[in-house]
mmCIF file of C-alpha atoms in Angstrom:
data_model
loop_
_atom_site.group_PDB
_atom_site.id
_atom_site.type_symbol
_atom_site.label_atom_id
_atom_site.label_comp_id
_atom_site.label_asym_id
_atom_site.label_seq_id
_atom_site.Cartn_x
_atom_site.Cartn_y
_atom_site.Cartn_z
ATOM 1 C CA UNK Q 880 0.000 0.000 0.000
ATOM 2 C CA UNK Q 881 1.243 3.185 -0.781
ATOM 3 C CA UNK Q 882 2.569 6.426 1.718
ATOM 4 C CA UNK Q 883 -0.399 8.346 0.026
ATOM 5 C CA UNK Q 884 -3.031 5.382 0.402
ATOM 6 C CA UNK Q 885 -2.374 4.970 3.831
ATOM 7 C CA UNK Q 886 -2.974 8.474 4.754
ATOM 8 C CA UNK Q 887 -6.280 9.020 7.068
ATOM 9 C CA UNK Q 888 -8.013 11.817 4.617
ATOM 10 C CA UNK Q 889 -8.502 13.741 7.950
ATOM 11 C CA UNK Q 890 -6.464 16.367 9.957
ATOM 12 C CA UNK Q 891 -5.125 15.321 13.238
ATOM 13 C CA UNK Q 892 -7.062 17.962 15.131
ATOM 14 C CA UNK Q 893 -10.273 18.725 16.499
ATOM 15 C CA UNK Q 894 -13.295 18.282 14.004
ATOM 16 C CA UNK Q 895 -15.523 20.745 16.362
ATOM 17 C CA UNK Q 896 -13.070 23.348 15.650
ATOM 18 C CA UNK Q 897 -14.540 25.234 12.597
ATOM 19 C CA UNK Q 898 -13.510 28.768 13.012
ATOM 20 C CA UNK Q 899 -10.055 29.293 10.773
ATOM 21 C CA UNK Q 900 -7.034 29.656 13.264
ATOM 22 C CA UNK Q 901 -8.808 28.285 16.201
ATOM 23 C CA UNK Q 902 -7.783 24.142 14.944
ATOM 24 C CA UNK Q 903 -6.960 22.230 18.451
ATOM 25 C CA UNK Q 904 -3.860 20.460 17.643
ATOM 26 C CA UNK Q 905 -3.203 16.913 18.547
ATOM 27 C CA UNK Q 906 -0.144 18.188 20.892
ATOM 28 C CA UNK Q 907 -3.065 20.404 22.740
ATOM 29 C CA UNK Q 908 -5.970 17.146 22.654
ATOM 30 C CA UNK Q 909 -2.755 15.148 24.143
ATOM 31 C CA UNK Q 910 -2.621 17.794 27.102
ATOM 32 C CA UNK Q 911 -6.013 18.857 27.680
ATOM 33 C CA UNK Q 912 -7.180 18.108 31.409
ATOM 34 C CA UNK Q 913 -9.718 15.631 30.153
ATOM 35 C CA UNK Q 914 -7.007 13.789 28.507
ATOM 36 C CA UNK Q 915 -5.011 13.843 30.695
ATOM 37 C CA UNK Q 916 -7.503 12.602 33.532
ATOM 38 C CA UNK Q 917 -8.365 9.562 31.782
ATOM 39 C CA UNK Q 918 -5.154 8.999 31.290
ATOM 40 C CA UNK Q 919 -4.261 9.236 35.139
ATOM 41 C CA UNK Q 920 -7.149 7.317 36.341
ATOM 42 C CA UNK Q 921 -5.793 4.574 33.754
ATOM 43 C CA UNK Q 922 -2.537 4.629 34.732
ATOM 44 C CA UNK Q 923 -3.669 4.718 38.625
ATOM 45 C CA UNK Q 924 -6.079 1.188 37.641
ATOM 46 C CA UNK Q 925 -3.361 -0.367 35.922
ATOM 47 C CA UNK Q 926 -1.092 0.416 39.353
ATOM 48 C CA UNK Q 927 1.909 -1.990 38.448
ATOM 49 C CA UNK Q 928 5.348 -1.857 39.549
ATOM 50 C CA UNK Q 929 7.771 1.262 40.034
ATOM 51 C CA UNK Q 930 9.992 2.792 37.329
ATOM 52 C CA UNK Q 931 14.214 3.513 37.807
ATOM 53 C CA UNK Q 932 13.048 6.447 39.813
ATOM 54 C CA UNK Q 933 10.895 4.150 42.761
ATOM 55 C CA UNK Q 934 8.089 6.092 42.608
ATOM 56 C CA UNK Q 935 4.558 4.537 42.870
ATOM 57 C CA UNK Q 936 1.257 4.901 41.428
ATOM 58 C CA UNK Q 937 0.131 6.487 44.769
ATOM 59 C CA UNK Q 938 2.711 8.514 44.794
ATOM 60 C CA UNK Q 939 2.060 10.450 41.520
ATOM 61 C CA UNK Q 940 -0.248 12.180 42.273
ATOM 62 C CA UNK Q 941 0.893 14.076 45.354
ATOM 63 C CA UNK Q 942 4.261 14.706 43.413
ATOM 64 C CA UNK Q 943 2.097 15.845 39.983
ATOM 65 C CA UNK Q 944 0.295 18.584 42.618
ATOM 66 C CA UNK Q 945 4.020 20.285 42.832
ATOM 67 C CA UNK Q 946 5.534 19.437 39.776
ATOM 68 C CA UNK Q 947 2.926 19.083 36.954
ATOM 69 C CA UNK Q 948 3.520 22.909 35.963
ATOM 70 C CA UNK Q 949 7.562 22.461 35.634
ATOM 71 C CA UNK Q 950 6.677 19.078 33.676
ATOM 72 C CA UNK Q 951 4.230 20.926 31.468
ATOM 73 C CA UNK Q 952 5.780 24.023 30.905
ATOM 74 C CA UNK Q 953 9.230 21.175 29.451
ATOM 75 C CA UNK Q 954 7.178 19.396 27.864
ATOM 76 C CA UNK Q 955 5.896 22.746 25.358
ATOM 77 C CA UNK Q 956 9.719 24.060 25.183
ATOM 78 C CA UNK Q 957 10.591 20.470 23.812
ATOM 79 C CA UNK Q 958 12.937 20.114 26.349
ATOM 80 C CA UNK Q 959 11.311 17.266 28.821
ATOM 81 C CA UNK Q 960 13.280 14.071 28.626
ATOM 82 C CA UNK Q 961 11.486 11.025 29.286
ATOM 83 C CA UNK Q 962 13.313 8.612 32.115
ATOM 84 C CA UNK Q 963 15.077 5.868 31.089
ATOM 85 C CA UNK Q 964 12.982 2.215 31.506
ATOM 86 C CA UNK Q 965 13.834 0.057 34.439
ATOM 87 C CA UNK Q 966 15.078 -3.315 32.318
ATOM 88 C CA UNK Q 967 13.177 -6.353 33.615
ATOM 89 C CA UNK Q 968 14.942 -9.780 31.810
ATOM 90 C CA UNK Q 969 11.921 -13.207 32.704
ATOM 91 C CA UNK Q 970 12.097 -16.425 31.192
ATOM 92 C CA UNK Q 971 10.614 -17.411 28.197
ATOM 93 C CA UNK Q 972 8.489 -20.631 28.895
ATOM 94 C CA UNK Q 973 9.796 -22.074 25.815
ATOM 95 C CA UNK Q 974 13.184 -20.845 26.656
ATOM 96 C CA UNK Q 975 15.224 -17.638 26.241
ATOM 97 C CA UNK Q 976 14.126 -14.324 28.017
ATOM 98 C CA UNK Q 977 11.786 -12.108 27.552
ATOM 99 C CA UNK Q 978 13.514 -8.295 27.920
ATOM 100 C CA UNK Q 979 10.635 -6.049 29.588
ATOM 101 C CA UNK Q 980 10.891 -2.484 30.893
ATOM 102 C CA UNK Q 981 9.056 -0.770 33.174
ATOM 103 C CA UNK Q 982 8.654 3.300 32.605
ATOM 104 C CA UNK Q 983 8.187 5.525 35.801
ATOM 105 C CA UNK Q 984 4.547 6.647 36.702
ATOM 106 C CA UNK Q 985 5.325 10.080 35.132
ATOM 107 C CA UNK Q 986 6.268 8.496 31.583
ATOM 108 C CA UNK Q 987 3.557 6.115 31.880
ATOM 109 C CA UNK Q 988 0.755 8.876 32.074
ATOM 110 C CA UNK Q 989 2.374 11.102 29.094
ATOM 111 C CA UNK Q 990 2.395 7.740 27.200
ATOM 112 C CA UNK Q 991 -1.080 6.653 27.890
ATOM 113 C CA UNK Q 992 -2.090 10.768 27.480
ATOM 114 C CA UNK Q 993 -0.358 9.827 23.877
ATOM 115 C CA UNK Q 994 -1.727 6.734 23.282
ATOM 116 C CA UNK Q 995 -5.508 8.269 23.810
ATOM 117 C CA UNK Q 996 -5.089 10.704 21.510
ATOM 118 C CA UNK Q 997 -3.496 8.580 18.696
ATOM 119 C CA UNK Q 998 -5.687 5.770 18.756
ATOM 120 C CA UNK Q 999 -8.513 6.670 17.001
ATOM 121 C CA UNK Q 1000 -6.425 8.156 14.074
ATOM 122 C CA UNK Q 1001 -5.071 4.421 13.628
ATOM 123 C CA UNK Q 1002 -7.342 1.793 15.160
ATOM 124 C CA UNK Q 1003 -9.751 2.339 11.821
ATOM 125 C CA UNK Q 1004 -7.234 1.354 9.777
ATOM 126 C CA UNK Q 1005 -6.191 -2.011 11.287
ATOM 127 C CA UNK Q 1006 -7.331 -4.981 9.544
ATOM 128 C CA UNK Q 1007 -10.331 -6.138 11.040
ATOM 129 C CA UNK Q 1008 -8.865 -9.616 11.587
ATOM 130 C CA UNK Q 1009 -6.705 -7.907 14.843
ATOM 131 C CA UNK Q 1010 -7.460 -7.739 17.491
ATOM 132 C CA UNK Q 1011 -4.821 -7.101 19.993
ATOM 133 C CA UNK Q 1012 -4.256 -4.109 21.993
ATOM 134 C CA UNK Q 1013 -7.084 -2.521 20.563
ATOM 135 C CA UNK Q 1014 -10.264 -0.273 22.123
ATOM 136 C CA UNK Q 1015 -13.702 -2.518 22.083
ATOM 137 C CA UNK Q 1016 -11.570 -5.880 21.336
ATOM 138 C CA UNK Q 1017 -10.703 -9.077 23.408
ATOM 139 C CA UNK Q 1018 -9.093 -12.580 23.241
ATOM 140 C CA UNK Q 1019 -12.832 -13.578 22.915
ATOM 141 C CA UNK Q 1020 -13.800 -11.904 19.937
ATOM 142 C CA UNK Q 1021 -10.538 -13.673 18.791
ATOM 143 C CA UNK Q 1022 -12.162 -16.868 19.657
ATOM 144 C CA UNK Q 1023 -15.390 -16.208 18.468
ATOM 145 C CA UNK Q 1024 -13.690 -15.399 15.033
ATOM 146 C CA UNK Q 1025 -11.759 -18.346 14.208
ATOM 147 C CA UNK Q 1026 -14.656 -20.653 14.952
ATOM 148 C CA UNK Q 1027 -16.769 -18.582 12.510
ATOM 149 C CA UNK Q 1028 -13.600 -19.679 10.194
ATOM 150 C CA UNK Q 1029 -13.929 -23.338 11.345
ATOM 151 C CA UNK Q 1030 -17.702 -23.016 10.306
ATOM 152 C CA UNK Q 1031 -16.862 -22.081 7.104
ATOM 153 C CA UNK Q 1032 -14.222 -24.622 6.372
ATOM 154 C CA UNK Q 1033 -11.248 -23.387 6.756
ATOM 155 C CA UNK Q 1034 -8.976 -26.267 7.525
ATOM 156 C CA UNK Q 1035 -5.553 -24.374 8.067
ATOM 157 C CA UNK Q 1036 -4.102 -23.012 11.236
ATOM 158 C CA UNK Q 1037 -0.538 -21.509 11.253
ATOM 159 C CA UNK Q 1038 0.539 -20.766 14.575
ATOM 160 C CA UNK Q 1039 3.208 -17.847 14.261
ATOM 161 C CA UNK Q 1040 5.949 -16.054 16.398
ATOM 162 C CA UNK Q 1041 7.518 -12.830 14.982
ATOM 163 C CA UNK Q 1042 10.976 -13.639 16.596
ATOM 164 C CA UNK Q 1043 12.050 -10.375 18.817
ATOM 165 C CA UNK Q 1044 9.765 -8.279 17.143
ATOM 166 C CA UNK Q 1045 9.964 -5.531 20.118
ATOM 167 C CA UNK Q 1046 13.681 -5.832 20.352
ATOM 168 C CA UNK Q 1047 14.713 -4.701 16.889
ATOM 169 C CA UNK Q 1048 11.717 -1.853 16.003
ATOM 170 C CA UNK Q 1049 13.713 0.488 13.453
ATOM 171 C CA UNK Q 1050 13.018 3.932 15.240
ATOM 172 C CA UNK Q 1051 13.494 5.643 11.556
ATOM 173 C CA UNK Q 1052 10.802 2.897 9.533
ATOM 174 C CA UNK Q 1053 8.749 3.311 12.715
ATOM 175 C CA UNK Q 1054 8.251 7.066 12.804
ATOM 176 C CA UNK Q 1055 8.028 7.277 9.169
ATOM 177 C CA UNK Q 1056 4.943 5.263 9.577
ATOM 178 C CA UNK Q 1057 3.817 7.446 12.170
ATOM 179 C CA UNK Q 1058 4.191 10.529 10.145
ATOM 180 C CA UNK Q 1059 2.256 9.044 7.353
ATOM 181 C CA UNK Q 1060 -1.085 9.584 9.462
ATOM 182 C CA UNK Q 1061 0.356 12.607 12.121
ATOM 183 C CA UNK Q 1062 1.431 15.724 11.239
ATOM 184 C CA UNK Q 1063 1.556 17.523 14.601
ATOM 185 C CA UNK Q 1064 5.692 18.051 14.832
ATOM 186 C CA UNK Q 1065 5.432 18.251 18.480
ATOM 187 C CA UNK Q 1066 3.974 14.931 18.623
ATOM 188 C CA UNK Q 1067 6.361 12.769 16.826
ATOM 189 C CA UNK Q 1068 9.319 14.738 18.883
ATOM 190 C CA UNK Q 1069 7.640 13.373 21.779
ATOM 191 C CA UNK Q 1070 7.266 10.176 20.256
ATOM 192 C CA UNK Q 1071 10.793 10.074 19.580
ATOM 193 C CA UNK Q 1072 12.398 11.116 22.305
ATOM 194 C CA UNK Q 1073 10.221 7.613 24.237
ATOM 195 C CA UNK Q 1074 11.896 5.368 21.745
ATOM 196 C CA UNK Q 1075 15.400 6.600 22.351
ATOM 197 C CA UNK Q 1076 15.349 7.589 25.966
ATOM 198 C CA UNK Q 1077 17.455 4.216 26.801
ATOM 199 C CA UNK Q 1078 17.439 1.687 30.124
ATOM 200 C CA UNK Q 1079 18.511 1.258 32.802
ATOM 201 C CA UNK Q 1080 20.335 -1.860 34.149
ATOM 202 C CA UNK Q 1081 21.660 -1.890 37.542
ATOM 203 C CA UNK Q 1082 22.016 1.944 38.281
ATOM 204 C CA UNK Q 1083 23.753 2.698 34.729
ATOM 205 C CA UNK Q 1084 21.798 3.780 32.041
ATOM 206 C CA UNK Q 1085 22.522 2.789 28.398
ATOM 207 C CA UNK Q 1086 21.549 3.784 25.379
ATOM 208 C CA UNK Q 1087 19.262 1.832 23.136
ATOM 209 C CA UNK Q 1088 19.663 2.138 18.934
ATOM 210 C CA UNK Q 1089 16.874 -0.312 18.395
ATOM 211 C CA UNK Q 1090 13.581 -1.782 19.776
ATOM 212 C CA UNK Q 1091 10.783 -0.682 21.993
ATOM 213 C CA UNK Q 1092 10.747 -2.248 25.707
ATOM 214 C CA UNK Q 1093 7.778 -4.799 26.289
ATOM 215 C CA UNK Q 1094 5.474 -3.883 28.869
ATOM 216 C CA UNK Q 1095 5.551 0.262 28.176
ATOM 217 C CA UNK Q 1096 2.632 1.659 27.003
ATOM 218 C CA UNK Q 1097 4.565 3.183 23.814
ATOM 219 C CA UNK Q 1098 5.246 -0.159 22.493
ATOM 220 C CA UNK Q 1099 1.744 -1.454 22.406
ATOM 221 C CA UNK Q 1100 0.729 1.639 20.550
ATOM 222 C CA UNK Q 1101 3.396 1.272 18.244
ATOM 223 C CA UNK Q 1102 3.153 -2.285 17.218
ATOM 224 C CA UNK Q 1103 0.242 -2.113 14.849
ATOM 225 C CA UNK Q 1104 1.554 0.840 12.425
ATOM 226 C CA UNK Q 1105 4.943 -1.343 12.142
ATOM 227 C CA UNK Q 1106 4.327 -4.627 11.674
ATOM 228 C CA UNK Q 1107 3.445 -6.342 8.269
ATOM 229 C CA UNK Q 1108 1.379 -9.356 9.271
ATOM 230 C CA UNK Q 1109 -2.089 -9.504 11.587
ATOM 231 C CA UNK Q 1110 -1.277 -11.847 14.777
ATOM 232 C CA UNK Q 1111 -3.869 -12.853 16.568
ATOM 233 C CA UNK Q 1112 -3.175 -13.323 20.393
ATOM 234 C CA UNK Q 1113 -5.483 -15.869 22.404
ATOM 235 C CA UNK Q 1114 -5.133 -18.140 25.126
ATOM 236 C CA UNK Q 1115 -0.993 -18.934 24.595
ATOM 237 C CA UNK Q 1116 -2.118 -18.564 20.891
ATOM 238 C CA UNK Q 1117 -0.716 -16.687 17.798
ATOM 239 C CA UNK Q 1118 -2.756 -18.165 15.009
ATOM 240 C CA UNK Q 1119 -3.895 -17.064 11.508
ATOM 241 C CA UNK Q 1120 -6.417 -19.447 9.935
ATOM 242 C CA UNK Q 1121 -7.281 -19.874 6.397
ATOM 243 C CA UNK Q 1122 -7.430 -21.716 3.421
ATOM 244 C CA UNK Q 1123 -3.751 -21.599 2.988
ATOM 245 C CA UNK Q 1124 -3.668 -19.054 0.723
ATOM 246 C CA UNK Q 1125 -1.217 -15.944 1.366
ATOM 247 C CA UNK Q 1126 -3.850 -13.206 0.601
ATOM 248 C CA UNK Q 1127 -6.479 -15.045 3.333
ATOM 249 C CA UNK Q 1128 -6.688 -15.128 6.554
ATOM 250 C CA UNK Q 1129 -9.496 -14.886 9.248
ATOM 251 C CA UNK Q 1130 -7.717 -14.102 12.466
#
């Protein structure tokens, strides 16, 4: 598919917003105080473990009361710099590791304040056969799916692994796709600045060239606009059934 085929058709801003210079752009959706609610309130649900700084999902809030201004007023001059993610290494039950990181409270909220406002500029153009990660979607829709393709006699089942896929995300192919469907500048700097802000491995930070950490909030958004084939996730279960054809597949 084509740069120009992919495109949404429709600004990244406001549709309400019909007087000529007064557009809401993405970077001011992404900050509003109802975005940014929802996104705290998520992030406060999802609770989880602390970043490389040790702070906790209680404690955000108290510390946003002082220092949401300061973080605000970096994040418009473009100079904020997201934390580093606190490297988590578990064991793959087939073997090997699974490399995970886990993003302090503050970089979680910006990235689920991100996440909200990109979401419905790609989600409608996922194929409707995924359904991972996505608003409205579960493992049993998934379900329900492939035995709609077993109804219809579909006999083949590939069960697939894209080997690593976080771990070696080109940041360059990756915001290129991004920029295909965003225009807001501030936006993708953001964006940026999350894939390259590094991890940290026993106190020392290092710098990362490739790859998005599993288990941040950035990655999950990401992996849809990136990848090439539709995975569907169920029970243990990557599996794309069809007739065996290339160009079909149900789930």
């Amino acid at each position: 598919m084509s740069p120009a085929a992919e495109r949404s058709g429709r600004p990244a801003h406001s549709e309400d917003a019909v007087i000529p210079g007064l557009e809401v752009s993405l970077w001011e959706r992404m900050l509003s105080a109802e975005n940014l609610g929802r996104a705290l309130r998520r992030v406060r649900a999802n609770a989880g473990a602390p970043g490389a700084d040790g702070m906790t999902t209680e404690e955000l809030v108290p510390w946003l009361r002082e220092h949401w201004a300061a973080i605000r007023d970096a994040l418009d001059a473009g100079t904020y710099r997201p934390s580093p993610v606190r490297r988590v290494v578990i064991p793959k039950p087939g073997g090997g590791e699974r490399l995970l990181g886990v993003p302090t409270c503050l970089d979680r909220l910006i990235c689920q304040a991100i996440a909200q406002v990109l979401t419905p500029i790609f989600d409608p153009f996922f194929s409707g056969s995924s359904f991972g990660f996505r608003p409205g979607r579960s493992a049993h829709q998934a379900v329900r799916a492939a035995r709609r393709c077993i109804a219809d006699g579909l006999v083949w089942v590939a069960d697939v692994d894209l080997d690593r896929f976080f771990d070696r995300v080109q940041f360059d192919v990756l915001m290129a796709r991004v920029a295909r469907k965003v225009d807001d500048r501030k936006v993708l700097r953001l964006i940026r600045s999350y894939l390259e802000t590094g991890v940290m491995i026993d106190g020392i930070r290092q710098e990362t060239e490739e790859g998005t950490p599993q288990g941040s909030l950035c990655s999950a958004e990401h992996k849809e606009p990136y990848e090439q084939c539709r995975v569907m996730r169920s029970a243990g279960l990557a599996a794309l059934v069809g007739t065996g054809s290339a160009g079909e597949h149900c789930a």
